[in-house]
XYZ file of C-alpha atoms in Angstrom:
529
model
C 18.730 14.263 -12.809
C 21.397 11.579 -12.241
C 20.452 7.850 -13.752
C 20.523 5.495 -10.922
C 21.605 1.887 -10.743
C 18.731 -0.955 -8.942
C 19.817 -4.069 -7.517
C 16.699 -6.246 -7.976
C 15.085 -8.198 -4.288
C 15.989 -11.698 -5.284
C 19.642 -11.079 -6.861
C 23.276 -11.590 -5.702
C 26.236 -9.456 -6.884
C 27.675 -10.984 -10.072
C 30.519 -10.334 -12.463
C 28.804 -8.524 -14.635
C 27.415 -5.743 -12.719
C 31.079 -4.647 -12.901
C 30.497 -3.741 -16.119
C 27.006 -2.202 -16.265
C 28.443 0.324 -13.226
C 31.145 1.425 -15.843
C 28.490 1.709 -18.346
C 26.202 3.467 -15.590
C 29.098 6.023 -14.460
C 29.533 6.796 -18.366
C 25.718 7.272 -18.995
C 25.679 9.301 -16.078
C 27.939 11.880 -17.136
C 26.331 12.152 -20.662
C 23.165 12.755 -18.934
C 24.795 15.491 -16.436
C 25.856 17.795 -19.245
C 22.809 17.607 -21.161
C 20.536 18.321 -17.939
C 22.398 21.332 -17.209
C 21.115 22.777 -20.597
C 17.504 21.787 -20.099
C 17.640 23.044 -16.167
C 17.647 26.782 -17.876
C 14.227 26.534 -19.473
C 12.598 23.744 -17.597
C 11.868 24.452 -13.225
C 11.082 20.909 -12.287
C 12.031 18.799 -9.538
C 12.114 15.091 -9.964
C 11.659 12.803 -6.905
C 13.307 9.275 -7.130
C 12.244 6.810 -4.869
C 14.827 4.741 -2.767
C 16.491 1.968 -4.841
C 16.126 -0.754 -2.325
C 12.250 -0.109 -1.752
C 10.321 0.387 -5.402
C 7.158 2.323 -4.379
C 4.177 1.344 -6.269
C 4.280 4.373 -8.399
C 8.292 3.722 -9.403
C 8.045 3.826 -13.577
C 11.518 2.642 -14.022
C 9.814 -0.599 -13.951
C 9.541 0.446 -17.935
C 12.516 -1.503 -18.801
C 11.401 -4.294 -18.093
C 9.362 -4.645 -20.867
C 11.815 -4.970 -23.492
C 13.616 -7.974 -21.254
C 14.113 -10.670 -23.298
C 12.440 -14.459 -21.433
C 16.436 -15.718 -20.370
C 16.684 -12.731 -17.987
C 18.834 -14.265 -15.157
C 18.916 -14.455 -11.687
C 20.047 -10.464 -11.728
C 21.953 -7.954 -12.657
C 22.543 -4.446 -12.407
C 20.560 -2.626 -14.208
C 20.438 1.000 -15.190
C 17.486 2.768 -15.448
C 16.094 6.231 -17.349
C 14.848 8.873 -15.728
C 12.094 8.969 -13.715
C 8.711 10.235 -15.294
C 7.060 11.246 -11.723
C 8.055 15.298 -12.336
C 6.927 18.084 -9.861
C 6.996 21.804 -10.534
C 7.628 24.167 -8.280
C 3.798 24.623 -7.778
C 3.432 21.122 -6.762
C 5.980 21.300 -4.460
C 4.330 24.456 -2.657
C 1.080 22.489 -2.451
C 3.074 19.581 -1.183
C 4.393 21.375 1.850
C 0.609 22.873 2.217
C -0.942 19.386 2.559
C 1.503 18.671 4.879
C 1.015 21.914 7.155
C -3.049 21.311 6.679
C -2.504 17.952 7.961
C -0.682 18.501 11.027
C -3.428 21.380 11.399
C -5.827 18.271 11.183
C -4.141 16.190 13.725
C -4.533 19.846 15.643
C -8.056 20.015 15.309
C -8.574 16.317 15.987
C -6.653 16.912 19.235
C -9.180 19.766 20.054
C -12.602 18.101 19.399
C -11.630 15.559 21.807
C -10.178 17.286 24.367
C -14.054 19.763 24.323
C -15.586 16.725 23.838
C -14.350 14.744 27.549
C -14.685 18.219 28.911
C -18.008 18.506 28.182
C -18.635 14.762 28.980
C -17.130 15.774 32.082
C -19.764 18.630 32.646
C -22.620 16.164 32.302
C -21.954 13.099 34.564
C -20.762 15.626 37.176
C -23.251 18.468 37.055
C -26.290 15.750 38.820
C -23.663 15.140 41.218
C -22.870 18.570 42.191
C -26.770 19.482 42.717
C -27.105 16.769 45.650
C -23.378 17.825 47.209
C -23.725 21.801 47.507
C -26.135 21.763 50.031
C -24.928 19.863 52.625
C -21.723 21.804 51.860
C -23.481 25.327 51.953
C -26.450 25.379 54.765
C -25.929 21.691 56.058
C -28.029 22.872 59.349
C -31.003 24.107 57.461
C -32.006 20.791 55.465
C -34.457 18.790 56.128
C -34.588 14.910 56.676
C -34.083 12.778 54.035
C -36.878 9.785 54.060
C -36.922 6.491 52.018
C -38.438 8.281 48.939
C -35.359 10.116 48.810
C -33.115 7.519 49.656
C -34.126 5.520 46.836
C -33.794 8.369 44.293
C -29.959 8.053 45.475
C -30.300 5.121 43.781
C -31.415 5.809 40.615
C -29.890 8.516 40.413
C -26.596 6.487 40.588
C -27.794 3.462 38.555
C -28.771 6.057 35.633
C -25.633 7.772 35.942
C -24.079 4.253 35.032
C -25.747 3.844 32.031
C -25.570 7.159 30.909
C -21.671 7.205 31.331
C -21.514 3.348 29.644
C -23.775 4.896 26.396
C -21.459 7.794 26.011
C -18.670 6.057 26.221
C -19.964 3.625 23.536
C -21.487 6.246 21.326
C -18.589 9.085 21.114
C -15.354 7.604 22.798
C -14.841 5.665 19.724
C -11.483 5.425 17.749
C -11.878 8.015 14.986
C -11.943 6.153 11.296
C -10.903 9.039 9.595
C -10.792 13.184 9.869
C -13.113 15.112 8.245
C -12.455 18.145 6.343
C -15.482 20.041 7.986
C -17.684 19.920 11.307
C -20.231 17.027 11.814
C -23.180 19.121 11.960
C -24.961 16.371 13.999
C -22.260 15.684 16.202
C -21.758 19.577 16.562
C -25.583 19.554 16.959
C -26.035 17.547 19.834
C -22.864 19.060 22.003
C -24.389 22.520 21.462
C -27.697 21.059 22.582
C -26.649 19.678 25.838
C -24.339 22.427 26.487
C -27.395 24.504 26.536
C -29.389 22.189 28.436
C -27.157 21.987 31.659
C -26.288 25.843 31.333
C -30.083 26.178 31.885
C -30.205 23.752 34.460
C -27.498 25.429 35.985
C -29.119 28.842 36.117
C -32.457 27.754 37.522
C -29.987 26.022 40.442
C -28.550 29.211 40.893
C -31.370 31.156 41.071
C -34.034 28.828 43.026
C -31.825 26.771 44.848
C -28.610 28.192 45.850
C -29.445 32.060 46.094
C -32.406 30.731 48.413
C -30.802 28.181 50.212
C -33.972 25.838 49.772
C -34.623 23.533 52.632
C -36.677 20.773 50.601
C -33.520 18.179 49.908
C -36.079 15.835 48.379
C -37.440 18.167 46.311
C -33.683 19.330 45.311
C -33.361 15.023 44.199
C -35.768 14.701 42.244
C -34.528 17.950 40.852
C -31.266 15.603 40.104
C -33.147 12.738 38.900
C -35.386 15.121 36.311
C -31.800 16.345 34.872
C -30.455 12.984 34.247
C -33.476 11.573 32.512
C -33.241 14.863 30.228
C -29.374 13.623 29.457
C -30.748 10.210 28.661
C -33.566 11.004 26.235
C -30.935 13.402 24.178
C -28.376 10.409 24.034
C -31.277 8.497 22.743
C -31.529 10.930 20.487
C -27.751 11.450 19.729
C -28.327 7.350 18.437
C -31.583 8.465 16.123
C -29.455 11.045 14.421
C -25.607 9.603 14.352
C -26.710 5.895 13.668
C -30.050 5.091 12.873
C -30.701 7.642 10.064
C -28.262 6.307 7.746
C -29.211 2.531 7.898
C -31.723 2.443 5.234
C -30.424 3.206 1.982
C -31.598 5.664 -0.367
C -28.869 6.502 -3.016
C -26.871 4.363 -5.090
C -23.245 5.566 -5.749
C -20.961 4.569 -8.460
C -17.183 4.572 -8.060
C -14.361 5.121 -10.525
C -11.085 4.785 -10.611
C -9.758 7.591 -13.183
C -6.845 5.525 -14.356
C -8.187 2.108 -15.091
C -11.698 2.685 -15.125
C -12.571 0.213 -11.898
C -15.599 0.543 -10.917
C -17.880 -0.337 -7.860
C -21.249 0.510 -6.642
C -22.335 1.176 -3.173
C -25.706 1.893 -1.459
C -25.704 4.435 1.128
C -28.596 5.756 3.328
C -28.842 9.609 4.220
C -25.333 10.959 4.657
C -23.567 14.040 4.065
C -20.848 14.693 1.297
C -17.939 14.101 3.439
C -19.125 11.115 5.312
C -20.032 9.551 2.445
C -17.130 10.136 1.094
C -15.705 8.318 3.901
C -17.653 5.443 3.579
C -16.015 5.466 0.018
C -12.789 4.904 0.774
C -13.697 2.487 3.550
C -15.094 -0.038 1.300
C -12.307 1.377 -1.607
C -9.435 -0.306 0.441
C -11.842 -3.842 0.775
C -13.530 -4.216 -2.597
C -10.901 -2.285 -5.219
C -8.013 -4.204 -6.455
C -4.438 -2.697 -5.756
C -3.578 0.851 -8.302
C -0.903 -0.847 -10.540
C 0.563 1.727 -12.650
C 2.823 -0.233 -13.957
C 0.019 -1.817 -16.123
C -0.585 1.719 -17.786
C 2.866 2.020 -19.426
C 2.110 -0.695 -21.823
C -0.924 1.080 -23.389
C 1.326 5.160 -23.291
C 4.997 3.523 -24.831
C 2.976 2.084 -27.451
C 0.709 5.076 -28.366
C 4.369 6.973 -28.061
C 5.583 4.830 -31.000
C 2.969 4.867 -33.261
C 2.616 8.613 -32.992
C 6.232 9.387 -33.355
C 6.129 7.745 -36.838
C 8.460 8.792 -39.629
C 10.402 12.095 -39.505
C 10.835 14.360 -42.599
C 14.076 16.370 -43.234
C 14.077 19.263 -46.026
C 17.029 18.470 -47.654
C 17.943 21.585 -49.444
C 16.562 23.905 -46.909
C 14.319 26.598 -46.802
C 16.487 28.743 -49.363
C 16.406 25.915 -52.506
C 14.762 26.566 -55.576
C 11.060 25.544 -56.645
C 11.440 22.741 -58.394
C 13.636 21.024 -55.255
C 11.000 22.236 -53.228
C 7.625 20.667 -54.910
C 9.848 17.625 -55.419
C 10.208 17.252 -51.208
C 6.621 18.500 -50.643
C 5.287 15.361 -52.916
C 7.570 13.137 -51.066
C 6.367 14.175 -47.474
C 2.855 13.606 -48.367
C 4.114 10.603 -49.521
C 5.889 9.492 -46.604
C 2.843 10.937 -44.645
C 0.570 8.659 -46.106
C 2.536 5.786 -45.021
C 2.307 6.590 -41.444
C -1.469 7.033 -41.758
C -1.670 3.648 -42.962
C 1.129 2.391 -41.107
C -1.212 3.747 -37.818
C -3.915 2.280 -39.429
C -2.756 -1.011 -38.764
C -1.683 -0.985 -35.000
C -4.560 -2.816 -34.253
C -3.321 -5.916 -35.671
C 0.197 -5.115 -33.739
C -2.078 -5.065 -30.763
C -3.563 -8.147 -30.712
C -0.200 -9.730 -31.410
C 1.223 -8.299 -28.452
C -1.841 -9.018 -26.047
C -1.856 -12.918 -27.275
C 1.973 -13.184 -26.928
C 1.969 -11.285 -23.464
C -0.977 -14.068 -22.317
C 1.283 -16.427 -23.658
C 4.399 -15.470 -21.931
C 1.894 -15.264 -19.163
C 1.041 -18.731 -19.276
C 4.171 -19.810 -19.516
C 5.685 -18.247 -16.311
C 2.229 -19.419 -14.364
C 3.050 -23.017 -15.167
C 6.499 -23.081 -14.481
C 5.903 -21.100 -11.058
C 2.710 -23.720 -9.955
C 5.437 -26.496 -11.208
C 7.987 -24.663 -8.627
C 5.591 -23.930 -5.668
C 4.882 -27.467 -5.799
C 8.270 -29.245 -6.023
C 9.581 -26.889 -2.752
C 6.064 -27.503 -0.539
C 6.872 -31.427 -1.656
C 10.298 -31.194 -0.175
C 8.924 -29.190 3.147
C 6.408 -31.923 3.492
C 9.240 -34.351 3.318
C 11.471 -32.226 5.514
C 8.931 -32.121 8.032
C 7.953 -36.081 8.373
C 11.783 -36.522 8.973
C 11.849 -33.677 11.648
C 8.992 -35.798 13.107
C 11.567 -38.940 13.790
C 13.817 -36.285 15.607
C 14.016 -35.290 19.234
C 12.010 -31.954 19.955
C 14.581 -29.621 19.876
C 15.620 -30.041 16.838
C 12.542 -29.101 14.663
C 12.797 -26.460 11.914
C 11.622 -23.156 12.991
C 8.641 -22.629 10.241
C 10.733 -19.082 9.676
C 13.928 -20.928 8.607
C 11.959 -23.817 6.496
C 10.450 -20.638 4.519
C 14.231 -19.745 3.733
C 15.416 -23.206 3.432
C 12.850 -23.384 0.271
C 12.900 -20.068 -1.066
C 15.790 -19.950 -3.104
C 13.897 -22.687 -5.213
C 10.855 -21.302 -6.327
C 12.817 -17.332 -5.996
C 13.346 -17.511 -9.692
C 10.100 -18.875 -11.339
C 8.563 -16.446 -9.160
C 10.212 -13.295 -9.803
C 10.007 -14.017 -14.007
C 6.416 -14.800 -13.125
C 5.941 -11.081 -11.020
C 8.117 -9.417 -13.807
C 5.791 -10.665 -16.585
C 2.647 -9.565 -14.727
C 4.353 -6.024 -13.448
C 3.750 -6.889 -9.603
C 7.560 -7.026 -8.658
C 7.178 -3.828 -6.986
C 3.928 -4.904 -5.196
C 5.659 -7.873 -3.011
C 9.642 -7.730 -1.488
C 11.692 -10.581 -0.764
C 10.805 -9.611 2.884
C 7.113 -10.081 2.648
C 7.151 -13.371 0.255
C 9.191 -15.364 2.699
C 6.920 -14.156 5.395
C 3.934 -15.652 3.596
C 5.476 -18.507 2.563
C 6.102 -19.005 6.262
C 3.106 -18.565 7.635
C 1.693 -20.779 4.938
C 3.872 -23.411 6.587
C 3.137 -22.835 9.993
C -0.664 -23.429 9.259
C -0.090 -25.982 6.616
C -1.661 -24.433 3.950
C -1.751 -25.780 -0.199
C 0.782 -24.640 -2.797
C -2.467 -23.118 -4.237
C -3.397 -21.395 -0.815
C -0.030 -19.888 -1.325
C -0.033 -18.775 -5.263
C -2.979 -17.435 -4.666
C -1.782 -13.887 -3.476
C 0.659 -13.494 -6.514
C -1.791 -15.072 -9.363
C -4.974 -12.813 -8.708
C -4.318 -9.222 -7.614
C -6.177 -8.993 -4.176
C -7.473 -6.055 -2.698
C -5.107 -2.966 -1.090
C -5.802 -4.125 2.276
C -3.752 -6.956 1.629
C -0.729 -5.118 0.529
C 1.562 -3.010 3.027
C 0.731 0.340 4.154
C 4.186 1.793 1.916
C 2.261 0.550 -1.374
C -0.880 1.987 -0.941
C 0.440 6.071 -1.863
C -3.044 7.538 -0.804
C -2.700 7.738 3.119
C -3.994 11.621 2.595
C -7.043 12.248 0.056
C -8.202 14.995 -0.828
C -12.232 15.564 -1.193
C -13.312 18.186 -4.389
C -17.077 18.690 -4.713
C -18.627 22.020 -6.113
C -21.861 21.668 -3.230
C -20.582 22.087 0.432
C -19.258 18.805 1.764
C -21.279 18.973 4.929
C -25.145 19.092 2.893
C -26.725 15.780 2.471
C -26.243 13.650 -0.501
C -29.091 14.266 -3.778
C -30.098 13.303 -7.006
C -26.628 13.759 -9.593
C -24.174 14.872 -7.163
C -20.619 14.341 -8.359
C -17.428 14.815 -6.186
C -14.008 13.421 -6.075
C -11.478 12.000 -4.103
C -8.131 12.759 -4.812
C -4.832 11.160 -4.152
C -1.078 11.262 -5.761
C -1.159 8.887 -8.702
C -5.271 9.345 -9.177
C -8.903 9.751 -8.098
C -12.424 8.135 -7.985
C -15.157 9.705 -9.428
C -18.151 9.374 -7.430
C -21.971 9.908 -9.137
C -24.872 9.843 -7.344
C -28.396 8.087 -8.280
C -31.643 8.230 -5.936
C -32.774 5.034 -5.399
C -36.088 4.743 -7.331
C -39.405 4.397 -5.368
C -40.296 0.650 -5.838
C -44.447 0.736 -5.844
C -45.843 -3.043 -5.492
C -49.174 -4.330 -6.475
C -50.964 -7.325 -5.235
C -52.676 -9.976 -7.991
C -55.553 -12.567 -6.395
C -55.629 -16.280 -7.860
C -58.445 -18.005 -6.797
C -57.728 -21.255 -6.035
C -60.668 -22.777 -7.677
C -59.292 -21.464 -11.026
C -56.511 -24.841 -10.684
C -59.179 -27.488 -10.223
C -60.492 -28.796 -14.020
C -62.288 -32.180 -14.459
C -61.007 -34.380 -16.839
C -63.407 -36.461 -18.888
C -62.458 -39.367 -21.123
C -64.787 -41.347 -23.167
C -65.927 -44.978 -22.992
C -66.409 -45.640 -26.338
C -63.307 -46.980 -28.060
C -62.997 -47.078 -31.981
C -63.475 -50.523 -33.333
């Protein structure tokens, strides 16, 4: 694969990067001839993301780390190869997810569309019992009295609410798509399928192929059908919303890569639904997937284990003594890699109390920064004040008026922390204006870059996990029990989800009789003399 050169979000084209293209072209051939020898034996693909938008998962943030603290306001810089490597398997199950979830979308499309025909079904079935007669034998009906008049009414009134409670109940915006049938939902549309086809074939038979005379009677055959429809919906709210309220298992979340973990109550769900409500409260409570904070820990296991390399000299054809003289010296020189492993956890600590340090450092300078530029806003802004209206700053072009002087603490500070690829130029200056507009602290502001927030707050393009992918060895659609394990799945990783009953709490009552407080206190009259 081709090395690539990426312009960093807050830099202008200097002299230099003249010089680092040369070096990139020359790189770039090197690489070219030795990846046609390793294309032979290896079938990989390797997927780049665009150099202008780092996605989260982008690990040519790597060379970064070895950035010395005067890194400037940019250059070019060249970057490795990209660790992110598909086979040709992955790539077949790519194409898969992406033909299951347009047959998703499909199947989405379907459910609704049976779903408004069926709604359709109910609200008009009542309807059609009280029109086919006068459209059938008109002349053979009998009179109508108040009773029946006032049926109309309820029968219309009940209609009302019934088509208000559906509409509230099922015409929702779906949350998310399932990978199997809601056996409730699926349930209660069998259910009142059934229901009207009966009600349909007593009509038929009693009503129509008769031609009864009795109107009233054929109303309050109406009414009776939409009081059935209201005691199922009523039942469709038991089943779909009341059930789950109280909780009754405890479920504890992890994040394979980083080991986050959260714990949620739920009440009686299924696998998938819970799994749902998962990633519902996953996107509010869990703090953004940084990978970049992994490469630390893997580069520096990949130096310790690489250690020191041992040649045989004279080959494998050399004589005895040559040969027991280089097996004594690579125990030798294995021994001091054992202890030379042995003491990485000193190197360790060194590295996490200077990273804190430089840390520290780039914090200070940054709150130093942030508060200088809101400062000169403030000051910007009580001389717009003395100004006729039209000429106020636009709290868009104050943002970019102040930018450039905080651009550079800031992006050392993001660098330090690997979140450059979290927030683009784009999306700071739209903060920072909107902090303006509602004038908002220089703390209000720093507080999205100094504490990681949660992936709601980040852009849709850096969460990577729009599709997830549910793996459970019990059937998704039985309820939740005692020890059940599943995952969800995503690109980069997955949360591990374990299942504990909530335990039966028993309470016992304890009686303190209030006389048991009261004591008398005595005291003598007699004093020592």
């Amino acid at each position: 694969m081709d090395t690539e050169s990426t312009y960093s979000g807050y830099s202008y084209h200097s002299g230099r990067s003249r010089g680092s293209h040369r070096h990139g072209e020359r790189s770039r051939d090197r690489h070219k001839s030795r990846s046609k020898d390793s294309s032979r034996s290896e079938k990989s693909v390797t997927i780049n993301a665009p150099p202008a938008e780092p996605l989260l998962g982008d690990q040519s943030i790597r060379g970064d780390e070895m950035q010395d603290d005067n890194w400037g306001e940019t250059t070019t810089a060249v970057t490795g190869t990209s660790e992110h490597s598909l086979s040709q398997e992955d790539i077949v199950r790519i194409s898969k997810d992406l033909d299951d979830s347009v047959g998703l979308d499909c199947k989405r499309y379907l459910s609704v569309s049976l779903s408004i025909i069926l709604g359709l079904l109910v609200l008009l079935t009542p309807l059609a019992f009280l029109v086919l007669p006068h459209l059938l034998w008109p002349d053979r009906l009998r009179g109508c009295g108040t009773a029946c008049e006032g049926l109309f009414i309820s029968v219309a009134f009940k209609l009302l609410i019934l088509l208000l409670a559906v509409w509230a109940l099922f015409f929702r915006p779906p949350r998310a798509g399932m990978p199997r049938v809601f056996v409730f939902r699926a349930l209660l549309a069998t259910l009142v399928f059934l229901f009207v086809l009966s009600y349909w074939l007593f009509y038929g038979v009693r009503i129509l192929d008769t031609q009864d005379q009795d109107y009233q009677g054929i109303v309050q055959y109406a009414v009776s059908l939409v009081d059935a429809l209201l005691f199922i919906h009523y039942l469709a709210i038991v089943l779909l919303e009341l059930r789950q309220l109280q909780p009754s298992f405890s479920i504890c979340v992890t994040r394979s890569t980083d080991g986050e973990t959260r714990h949620y109550n739920l009440g009686q769900l299924s696998i998938q639904r819970a799994a749902i409500a998962i990633l519902e409260n996953y996107y509010r409570d869990f703090p953004v997937h940084n990978p970049a904070l992994l490469t630390a820990s893997k580069s520096r296991a990949a130096k310790h284990l690489a250690g020191l390399k041992v040649y045989n000299v004279d080959g494998p054809g050399g004589n005895n003594a040559a040969a027991s003289i280089a097996q004594s010296q690579s125990r030798a020189m294995i021994a001091a890699a054992a202890r030379r492993r042995d003491s990485s956890h000193n190197e360790l600590y060194y590295e996490e109390a200077e990273h804190e340090r430089r840390v520290r450092k780039r914090k200070a300078r940054l709150v130093v920064a942030v508060e200088e530029a809101f400062t000169h806003i403030r000051r910007i802004q009580e001389e717009e004040q003395k100004k006729s209206p039209g000429d106020v700053m636009d709290p868009r072009e104050a943002a970019q008026a102040i930018f450039p002087s905080m651009a550079r603490a800031l992006q050392k500070y993001l660098r330090t922390t690997r979140q450059q690829h979290c927030h683009s130029m784009e999306s700071i200056q739209q903060h920072l204006a909107f902090c303006i507009m509602h004038n908002m602290t220089p703390k209000a502001f720093l507080e999205s870059y100094l504490t990681p927030g949660p992936t709601l707050q980040y852009g849709r393009e850096r969460w990577l996990a729009r599709q997830w992918t549910l793996i459970s060895e019990a059937s998704v659609t039985s309820g939740l029990k005692e020890g059940t394990v599943f995952l969800l799945k995503c690109i980069d990783f997955s949360l591990v989800a374990t299942t504990k009953k909530i335990p039966y709490i028993k309470l016992s009552e304890e009686f303190i009789d209030p006389k048991s407080h009261k004591f008398v206190l005595r005291l003598q009259s007699e004093t020592s003399v």
